[in-house]
Amino acid sequence: MTVPADSATTAASETRARNEGHVFALIAILCLALNLRPVMAGLGPILDIIESSAGLTSAQAGLLTTLPVLLMGVGAFAGRSLTQLLGAKTGVAIGIAIISLACASRSAWNDAAGMLATAATAGLGVAIVQALLPGFIKGRFGVGAGRVMGLYTTGIMSGVALAAATAAGLERDFGLPSALAIWSIPALIATLVWSMLPFPTRGAGRGVSQTTEPLWRHGRAWTLMLFFGVGTGAFTLVLAWLPPYYTSLGQSHAYSGYLLAGVTLAEVAASLAVSAFIARFPDRRGPLVVVLTSITAGLICVAVAPLSLAWPAAVLLGLGLGALFPLSLIVTLDHVDDPARAGELAAFVQGGGYVIASLTPFVAGALRDRFADLTGAWEAMAVGVFLTIAIAMRFSPQSRLSKVPGAAP
């Protein structure tokens, strides 16, 4: 049967337009992802300067990471309401604009109150973006969502690396206020790029799951939350305290920033590997055990021989943390086929997980105030990460069935 020429031309045009739409969506997602961590990652390499300038204790300095992570968690629980009220397009635009405003405010408001207030505000903006974007990705890319989530997390890690590597130089060359505020510019650009993204139908991104049963009634949702929380707790500990730990050991601000940048470059490589190869591992348990072991080994290196094993530790931590974040989200999305329900589950898991993870920077700061040392924090985190291997072993493909309402068949 011959296809009419006009029909073939129309079909080709629609395919080309769809592919172009996917490419532009990927660009927008990467722009957003780059701006979800610099508000925290740009602090560690110059944290002692910030402490001195703003008059903060180590525990209070830990709050500069704890507050945004906590707000990210609390805000993520509002994902369903945000989807209904705003939809992905409007909600994500508001979230990234809030991040830009919070960063810009630090140019003039960088005393103790200002730093804490802008940390919380930026955390709210990040929470909105992270609550809405997974459901958008699931709906836009369908079976390819796992790979796109890998690219999304790669963008997040790239933002961390760039912020960490440039923080000391920006502070040295332009002063503390400019170094803190400069990240408002790429966040503003991301706002504009996202706002130009075409949504194919009226109300796109506003889909709401038809399953109304609360997620908190299901043990698997809580297990996923705990798993995400411990892994993200390790990430926030490294993000907040690895550079200050090394400056306290006599290393320069630049070296400490480069070390965190090295961690995040390894994270980027690991995220790309997850994106490229995760489809070959329908059973996620093998990769999860490998990356959790890598994180545990890296934390032990930092605790036992921080100077001689600094770069091996950075590589181990980066490869493990970089792979664990996308794997945690992919495992979460594995449990649900419905895009709206996937977004709700991701918001629930991230919400509680970030609340759990927010404790680690503050507790580590309090330990530093008390003992003038962070060794105990690294050791405790190593034990916690190692124990999550037992949780990872429960995520067999068969175990996904009927664990969450709206589960993948």
Short mmCIF file of C-alpha atoms in Angstrom, two decimals:
data_model
loop_
_atom_site.label_atom_id
_atom_site.label_comp_id
_atom_site.label_asym_id
_atom_site.label_seq_id
_atom_site.Cartn_x
_atom_site.Cartn_y
_atom_site.Cartn_z
CA MET A 1 0.00 0.00 0.00
CA THR A 2 1.42 3.35 -1.08
CA VAL A 3 1.38 6.20 1.42
CA PRO A 4 0.21 9.49 -0.14
CA ALA A 5 3.03 11.99 -0.59
CA ASP A 6 1.29 14.68 1.44
CA SER A 7 0.68 12.23 4.31
CA ALA A 8 4.31 11.13 4.28
CA THR A 9 5.46 14.74 4.27
CA THR A 10 3.16 15.58 7.17
CA ALA A 11 4.37 12.58 9.16
CA ALA A 12 8.00 13.52 8.51
CA SER A 13 7.35 17.10 9.59
CA GLU A 14 5.65 15.94 12.77
CA THR A 15 8.56 13.60 13.56
CA ARG A 16 11.09 16.35 12.95
CA ALA A 17 9.13 18.79 15.11
CA ARG A 18 8.85 16.18 17.88
CA ASN A 19 12.58 15.49 17.78
CA GLU A 20 13.39 19.20 17.83
CA GLY A 21 11.03 19.59 20.77
CA HIS A 22 12.84 16.82 22.64
CA VAL A 23 16.24 18.44 21.94
CA PHE A 24 15.04 21.82 23.20
CA ALA A 25 13.50 20.14 26.26
CA LEU A 26 16.85 18.48 27.01
CA ILE A 27 18.63 21.84 26.73
CA ALA A 28 16.11 23.42 29.10
CA ILE A 29 16.46 20.54 31.60
CA LEU A 30 20.26 20.84 31.58
CA CYS A 31 20.07 24.62 32.09
CA LEU A 32 17.82 24.07 35.09
CA ALA A 33 19.98 21.28 36.50
CA LEU A 34 23.14 23.40 36.39
CA ASN A 35 21.53 25.87 38.81
CA LEU A 36 20.19 23.49 41.47
CA ARG A 37 23.35 23.21 43.62
CA PRO A 38 25.73 26.20 43.18
CA VAL A 39 23.91 28.12 45.93
CA MET A 40 25.39 25.49 48.28
CA ALA A 41 28.44 24.20 46.38
CA GLY A 42 29.92 27.68 46.02
CA LEU A 43 30.17 28.06 49.80
CA GLY A 44 32.42 25.21 50.94
CA PRO A 45 35.76 26.35 49.48
CA ILE A 46 35.37 29.81 51.09
CA LEU A 47 33.34 28.79 54.15
CA ASP A 48 35.89 30.05 56.66
CA ILE A 49 35.81 33.47 54.96
CA ILE A 50 32.00 33.46 55.14
CA GLU A 51 32.11 32.42 58.80
CA SER A 52 34.46 35.25 59.63
CA SER A 53 32.58 37.85 57.59
CA ALA A 54 29.11 36.92 58.84
CA GLY A 55 30.13 35.88 62.39
CA LEU A 56 28.88 32.29 62.09
CA THR A 57 29.82 29.26 64.19
CA SER A 58 30.50 25.96 62.41
CA ALA A 59 27.03 24.69 63.36
CA GLN A 60 25.46 27.85 61.92
CA ALA A 61 27.63 27.50 58.82
CA GLY A 62 26.29 23.97 58.49
CA LEU A 63 22.80 25.48 58.40
CA LEU A 64 23.72 27.16 55.10
CA THR A 65 23.47 23.70 53.58
CA THR A 66 20.96 22.22 56.03
CA LEU A 67 18.33 24.91 55.45
CA PRO A 68 18.13 24.65 51.65
CA VAL A 69 18.20 20.85 51.80
CA LEU A 70 15.48 20.84 54.49
CA LEU A 71 13.35 23.28 52.47
CA MET A 72 13.92 21.15 49.40
CA GLY A 73 12.50 18.23 51.34
CA VAL A 74 9.53 20.04 52.82
CA GLY A 75 8.72 21.70 49.51
CA ALA A 76 8.89 18.41 47.63
CA PHE A 77 5.90 17.14 49.58
CA ALA A 78 3.83 19.85 47.90
CA GLY A 79 4.54 18.38 44.46
CA ARG A 80 0.98 17.13 43.89
CA SER A 81 -0.54 20.45 44.90
CA LEU A 82 1.95 22.36 42.77
CA THR A 83 1.15 20.15 39.78
CA GLN A 84 -2.56 20.84 40.17
CA LEU A 85 -2.14 24.55 40.87
CA LEU A 86 0.60 25.57 38.45
CA GLY A 87 1.62 22.74 36.18
CA ALA A 88 5.22 22.02 35.28
CA LYS A 89 5.79 24.95 32.94
CA THR A 90 4.69 27.73 35.29
CA GLY A 91 5.86 26.03 38.49
CA VAL A 92 9.38 25.30 37.30
CA ALA A 93 9.72 28.87 35.94
CA ILE A 94 8.74 30.26 39.35
CA GLY A 95 11.16 27.92 41.14
CA ILE A 96 14.21 28.80 39.07
CA ALA A 97 13.36 32.52 39.26
CA ILE A 98 13.32 32.23 43.07
CA ILE A 99 16.82 30.72 42.98
CA SER A 100 18.04 33.61 40.84
CA LEU A 101 16.54 36.16 43.23
CA ALA A 102 18.03 34.46 46.31
CA CYS A 103 21.52 34.44 44.77
CA ALA A 104 21.25 38.07 43.65
CA SER A 105 20.17 39.13 47.15
CA ARG A 106 23.50 37.95 48.57
CA SER A 107 25.31 40.80 46.81
CA ALA A 108 23.96 43.15 49.49
CA TRP A 109 22.51 40.88 52.17
CA ASN A 110 25.38 38.64 53.24
CA ASP A 111 25.43 39.00 57.03
CA ALA A 112 24.37 36.05 59.19
CA ALA A 113 20.63 36.72 58.84
CA GLY A 114 20.92 37.33 55.10
CA MET A 115 22.94 34.22 54.42
CA LEU A 116 20.50 32.02 56.33
CA ALA A 117 17.41 33.66 54.79
CA THR A 118 18.71 33.38 51.23
CA ALA A 119 19.75 29.77 51.86
CA ALA A 120 16.18 28.95 52.85
CA THR A 121 14.72 30.91 49.93
CA ALA A 122 16.96 29.21 47.40
CA GLY A 123 16.06 25.85 48.93
CA LEU A 124 12.39 26.60 48.32
CA GLY A 125 13.09 27.37 44.68
CA VAL A 126 15.11 24.19 44.23
CA ALA A 127 12.31 22.21 45.90
CA ILE A 128 9.73 23.47 43.43
CA VAL A 129 11.88 22.58 40.43
CA GLN A 130 12.79 19.13 41.77
CA ALA A 131 9.20 18.31 42.72
CA LEU A 132 7.83 19.04 39.24
CA LEU A 133 10.63 18.07 36.86
CA PRO A 134 10.67 14.24 37.28
CA GLY A 135 6.98 13.96 36.36
CA PHE A 136 7.59 16.23 33.36
CA ILE A 137 10.51 14.04 32.25
CA LYS A 138 8.47 10.87 32.65
CA GLY A 139 5.61 12.34 30.64
CA ARG A 140 7.74 13.89 27.89
CA PHE A 141 10.23 11.05 27.34
CA GLY A 142 8.34 7.91 28.42
CA VAL A 143 10.52 4.80 28.22
CA GLY A 144 13.57 7.03 27.72
CA ALA A 145 13.03 8.76 31.07
CA GLY A 146 15.82 6.79 32.76
CA ARG A 147 18.45 8.13 30.38
CA VAL A 148 17.11 11.67 30.63
CA MET A 149 17.21 11.45 34.43
CA GLY A 150 20.86 10.46 34.07
CA LEU A 151 21.52 13.57 31.96
CA TYR A 152 19.55 15.70 34.44
CA THR A 153 21.68 14.54 37.36
CA THR A 154 24.81 15.03 35.23
CA GLY A 155 23.77 18.66 34.85
CA ILE A 156 23.36 18.98 38.61
CA MET A 157 26.83 17.59 39.25
CA SER A 158 28.33 19.84 36.57
CA GLY A 159 26.91 22.85 38.42
CA VAL A 160 28.54 21.64 41.63
CA ALA A 161 31.92 21.21 39.93
CA LEU A 162 31.83 24.63 38.32
CA ALA A 163 30.77 26.38 41.54
CA ALA A 164 33.38 24.59 43.65
CA ALA A 165 36.24 25.16 41.21
CA THR A 166 35.55 28.88 40.75
CA ALA A 167 34.52 29.95 44.28
CA ALA A 168 37.99 30.76 45.63
CA GLY A 169 39.06 32.61 42.49
CA LEU A 170 35.86 34.65 42.32
CA GLU A 171 36.20 35.65 45.97
CA ARG A 172 39.84 36.59 45.49
CA ASP A 173 39.30 38.61 42.32
CA PHE A 174 35.88 40.20 42.88
CA GLY A 175 35.19 39.98 46.61
CA LEU A 176 32.79 37.92 48.69
CA PRO A 177 29.48 39.62 47.71
CA SER A 178 30.12 39.13 43.98
CA ALA A 179 31.27 35.54 44.46
CA LEU A 180 28.03 34.77 46.29
CA ALA A 181 25.71 36.61 43.88
CA ILE A 182 27.14 35.64 40.50
CA TRP A 183 25.02 32.49 40.25
CA SER A 184 21.91 34.63 39.82
CA ILE A 185 22.95 35.15 36.17
CA PRO A 186 22.86 31.52 34.91
CA ALA A 187 19.69 30.97 36.94
CA LEU A 188 18.07 33.90 35.14
CA ILE A 189 19.17 32.46 31.79
CA ALA A 190 17.65 29.09 32.75
CA THR A 191 14.39 30.87 33.61
CA LEU A 192 14.26 32.40 30.12
CA VAL A 193 15.14 29.13 28.35
CA TRP A 194 12.49 27.16 30.25
CA SER A 195 9.87 29.85 29.55
CA MET A 196 10.47 29.44 25.80
CA LEU A 197 9.94 25.66 25.91
CA PRO A 198 6.80 24.78 23.90
CA PHE A 199 4.23 22.57 25.59
CA PRO A 200 2.27 20.60 22.97
CA THR A 201 -1.21 20.77 24.48
CA ARG A 202 -3.12 23.14 26.66
CA GLY A 203 -2.50 22.28 30.30
CA ALA A 204 0.51 20.15 29.54
CA GLY A 205 2.40 19.31 32.64
CA ARG A 206 -0.74 19.54 34.81
CA GLY A 207 -1.53 15.86 34.75
CA VAL A 208 -2.65 14.44 38.10
CA SER A 209 -2.73 10.78 38.98
CA GLN A 210 -6.11 9.10 39.19
CA THR A 211 -4.80 7.03 42.10
CA THR A 212 -5.74 8.86 45.27
CA GLU A 213 -4.46 6.41 47.88
CA PRO A 214 -1.81 8.19 50.02
CA LEU A 215 1.75 7.08 49.43
CA TRP A 216 2.55 7.14 53.14
CA ARG A 217 0.46 4.00 53.59
CA HIS A 218 2.91 1.93 51.58
CA GLY A 219 6.10 0.56 53.11
CA ARG A 220 8.01 0.55 49.81
CA ALA A 221 7.58 4.32 49.49
CA TRP A 222 9.13 4.75 52.96
CA THR A 223 11.96 2.34 52.08
CA LEU A 224 12.74 4.33 48.95
CA MET A 225 12.68 7.52 51.03
CA LEU A 226 15.14 6.16 53.61
CA PHE A 227 17.44 4.88 50.90
CA PHE A 228 17.43 8.22 49.11
CA GLY A 229 17.91 10.08 52.40
CA VAL A 230 21.04 8.22 53.49
CA GLY A 231 22.68 8.49 50.08
CA THR A 232 21.85 12.16 49.78
CA GLY A 233 23.07 12.67 53.35
CA ALA A 234 26.50 11.49 52.24
CA PHE A 235 26.37 13.88 49.31
CA THR A 236 25.40 16.89 51.45
CA LEU A 237 28.10 16.06 53.99
CA VAL A 238 30.75 16.04 51.27
CA LEU A 239 29.29 19.14 49.64
CA ALA A 240 29.24 21.18 52.84
CA TRP A 241 32.31 20.00 54.72
CA LEU A 242 34.91 18.41 52.44
CA PRO A 243 36.55 21.74 51.45
CA PRO A 244 36.50 23.22 54.99
CA TYR A 245 37.90 19.93 56.33
CA TYR A 246 40.89 20.20 54.01
CA THR A 247 41.47 23.91 54.69
CA SER A 248 41.53 23.00 58.39
CA LEU A 249 44.30 20.51 57.55
CA GLY A 250 46.38 23.30 56.07
CA GLN A 251 45.38 23.11 52.42
CA SER A 252 44.58 26.27 50.44
CA HIS A 253 41.09 27.45 49.54
CA ALA A 254 41.85 26.81 45.89
CA TYR A 255 43.08 23.26 46.56
CA SER A 256 40.01 22.47 48.65
CA GLY A 257 37.76 23.81 45.91
CA TYR A 258 39.58 21.80 43.26
CA LEU A 259 39.22 18.69 45.42
CA LEU A 260 35.44 19.13 45.57
CA ALA A 261 35.45 19.90 41.86
CA GLY A 262 37.36 16.63 41.35
CA VAL A 263 34.69 14.79 43.30
CA THR A 264 31.98 16.29 41.15
CA LEU A 265 33.80 15.67 37.87
CA ALA A 266 33.91 12.01 38.85
CA GLU A 267 30.21 12.34 39.67
CA VAL A 268 29.54 13.70 36.19
CA ALA A 269 31.39 10.76 34.63
CA ALA A 270 29.41 8.33 36.78
CA SER A 271 26.10 10.02 35.93
CA LEU A 272 26.89 9.82 32.22
CA ALA A 273 27.75 6.14 32.63
CA VAL A 274 24.43 5.53 34.35
CA SER A 275 22.61 7.34 31.53
CA ALA A 276 24.45 5.30 28.88
CA PHE A 277 24.35 1.83 30.43
CA ILE A 278 21.45 1.63 32.88
CA ALA A 279 19.17 0.03 30.28
CA ARG A 280 21.48 -3.02 30.36
CA PHE A 281 20.70 -3.54 34.04
CA PRO A 282 16.96 -4.07 34.53
CA ASP A 283 17.93 -5.46 37.93
CA ARG A 284 19.42 -2.38 39.60
CA ARG A 285 20.83 -4.19 42.64
CA GLY A 286 24.25 -4.97 41.18
CA PRO A 287 25.07 -1.36 40.25
CA LEU A 288 23.69 -0.14 43.59
CA VAL A 289 25.96 -2.42 45.61
CA VAL A 290 29.00 -1.32 43.61
CA VAL A 291 28.35 2.40 44.06
CA LEU A 292 27.51 2.09 47.77
CA THR A 293 30.77 0.21 48.33
CA SER A 294 32.66 2.95 46.48
CA ILE A 295 31.15 5.67 48.70
CA THR A 296 31.95 3.71 51.85
CA ALA A 297 35.57 3.26 50.77
CA GLY A 298 35.91 6.95 49.93
CA LEU A 299 34.57 8.04 53.32
CA ILE A 300 36.98 5.68 55.07
CA CYS A 301 39.89 7.17 53.11
CA VAL A 302 38.90 10.68 54.19
CA ALA A 303 38.64 9.60 57.84
CA VAL A 304 41.80 7.47 58.02
CA ALA A 305 44.33 9.15 55.69
CA PRO A 306 42.85 12.43 54.44
CA LEU A 307 46.06 13.94 53.07
CA SER A 308 47.80 10.96 51.50
CA LEU A 309 44.54 9.51 50.10
CA ALA A 310 42.81 12.79 49.21
CA TRP A 311 42.52 12.20 45.48
CA PRO A 312 41.72 8.45 45.66
CA ALA A 313 39.01 9.41 48.13
CA ALA A 314 37.73 12.10 45.76
CA VAL A 315 37.49 9.61 42.89
CA LEU A 316 35.78 6.94 44.99
CA LEU A 317 33.31 9.42 46.45
CA GLY A 318 32.62 11.03 43.10
CA LEU A 319 32.02 7.79 41.22
CA GLY A 320 29.80 6.44 43.98
CA LEU A 321 27.77 9.56 44.71
CA GLY A 322 27.49 10.47 41.03
CA ALA A 323 25.98 7.11 40.19
CA LEU A 324 23.86 6.77 43.33
CA PHE A 325 21.78 9.92 42.83
CA PRO A 326 20.41 9.01 39.37
CA LEU A 327 20.11 5.36 40.36
CA SER A 328 18.00 6.33 43.39
CA LEU A 329 15.64 8.34 41.19
CA ILE A 330 15.57 5.67 38.49
CA VAL A 331 14.73 2.98 41.04
CA THR A 332 11.94 5.22 42.33
CA LEU A 333 10.51 5.77 38.82
CA ASP A 334 10.81 2.02 38.15
CA HIS A 335 7.93 1.46 40.56
CA VAL A 336 5.35 3.49 38.63
CA ASP A 337 4.31 3.77 34.97
CA ASP A 338 1.79 6.61 35.26
CA PRO A 339 3.72 9.90 34.76
CA ALA A 340 1.67 11.88 37.28
CA ARG A 341 1.95 9.15 39.92
CA ALA A 342 5.68 8.92 39.16
CA GLY A 343 6.02 12.62 39.93
CA GLU A 344 4.12 12.19 43.19
CA LEU A 345 6.27 9.25 44.27
CA ALA A 346 9.47 11.11 43.35
CA ALA A 347 8.28 14.11 45.36
CA PHE A 348 7.46 11.92 48.37
CA VAL A 349 10.81 10.09 48.23
CA GLN A 350 12.81 13.26 47.70
CA GLY A 351 10.79 15.18 50.28
CA GLY A 352 11.46 12.82 53.15
CA GLY A 353 14.91 11.96 51.83
CA TYR A 354 16.05 15.56 51.79
CA VAL A 355 14.68 16.11 55.30
CA ILE A 356 16.80 13.17 56.47
CA ALA A 357 19.84 14.36 54.49
CA SER A 358 19.54 17.92 55.83
CA LEU A 359 20.64 16.73 59.27
CA THR A 360 24.17 15.76 58.23
CA PRO A 361 25.69 19.23 57.54
CA PHE A 362 24.33 20.68 60.79
CA VAL A 363 25.35 17.68 62.92
CA ALA A 364 28.82 17.70 61.34
CA GLY A 365 29.14 21.42 62.08
CA ALA A 366 28.10 20.88 65.68
CA LEU A 367 30.71 18.11 65.98
CA ARG A 368 33.32 20.46 64.58
CA ASP A 369 32.39 23.10 67.16
CA ARG A 370 32.61 20.52 69.93
CA PHE A 371 35.71 18.54 68.93
CA ALA A 372 37.42 20.78 66.35
CA ASP A 373 37.47 17.72 64.08
CA LEU A 374 35.22 16.04 61.52
CA THR A 375 36.69 12.53 61.59
CA GLY A 376 33.73 11.15 63.55
CA ALA A 377 31.29 12.53 60.98
CA TRP A 378 33.07 10.76 58.10
CA GLU A 379 33.19 7.48 60.05
CA ALA A 380 29.51 7.60 61.05
CA MET A 381 28.49 8.35 57.46
CA ALA A 382 30.58 5.43 56.19
CA VAL A 383 28.70 3.07 58.52
CA GLY A 384 25.34 4.47 57.44
CA VAL A 385 26.08 4.12 53.73
CA PHE A 386 27.41 0.58 54.15
CA LEU A 387 24.21 -0.46 55.94
CA THR A 388 22.06 0.74 53.04
CA ILE A 389 23.41 -2.13 50.96
CA ALA A 390 20.87 -4.28 52.80
CA ILE A 391 18.11 -1.95 51.59
CA ALA A 392 19.42 -2.00 48.02
CA MET A 393 19.20 -5.80 47.94
CA ARG A 394 15.42 -5.52 48.36
CA PHE A 395 14.96 -3.69 45.03
CA SER A 396 14.61 -6.72 42.77
CA PRO A 397 12.52 -6.30 39.59
CA GLN A 398 9.89 -8.65 41.01
CA SER A 399 9.59 -6.63 44.21
CA ARG A 400 8.31 -3.59 42.32
CA LEU A 401 5.01 -5.26 41.56
CA SER A 402 2.10 -3.87 43.57
CA LYS A 403 4.40 -2.11 46.02
CA VAL A 404 2.96 1.30 45.12
CA PRO A 405 -0.52 2.13 43.74
CA GLY A 406 -0.23 2.71 40.01
CA ALA A 407 2.80 0.42 39.90
CA ALA A 408 4.44 -0.70 36.72
CA PRO A 409 2.93 -4.00 35.56
#
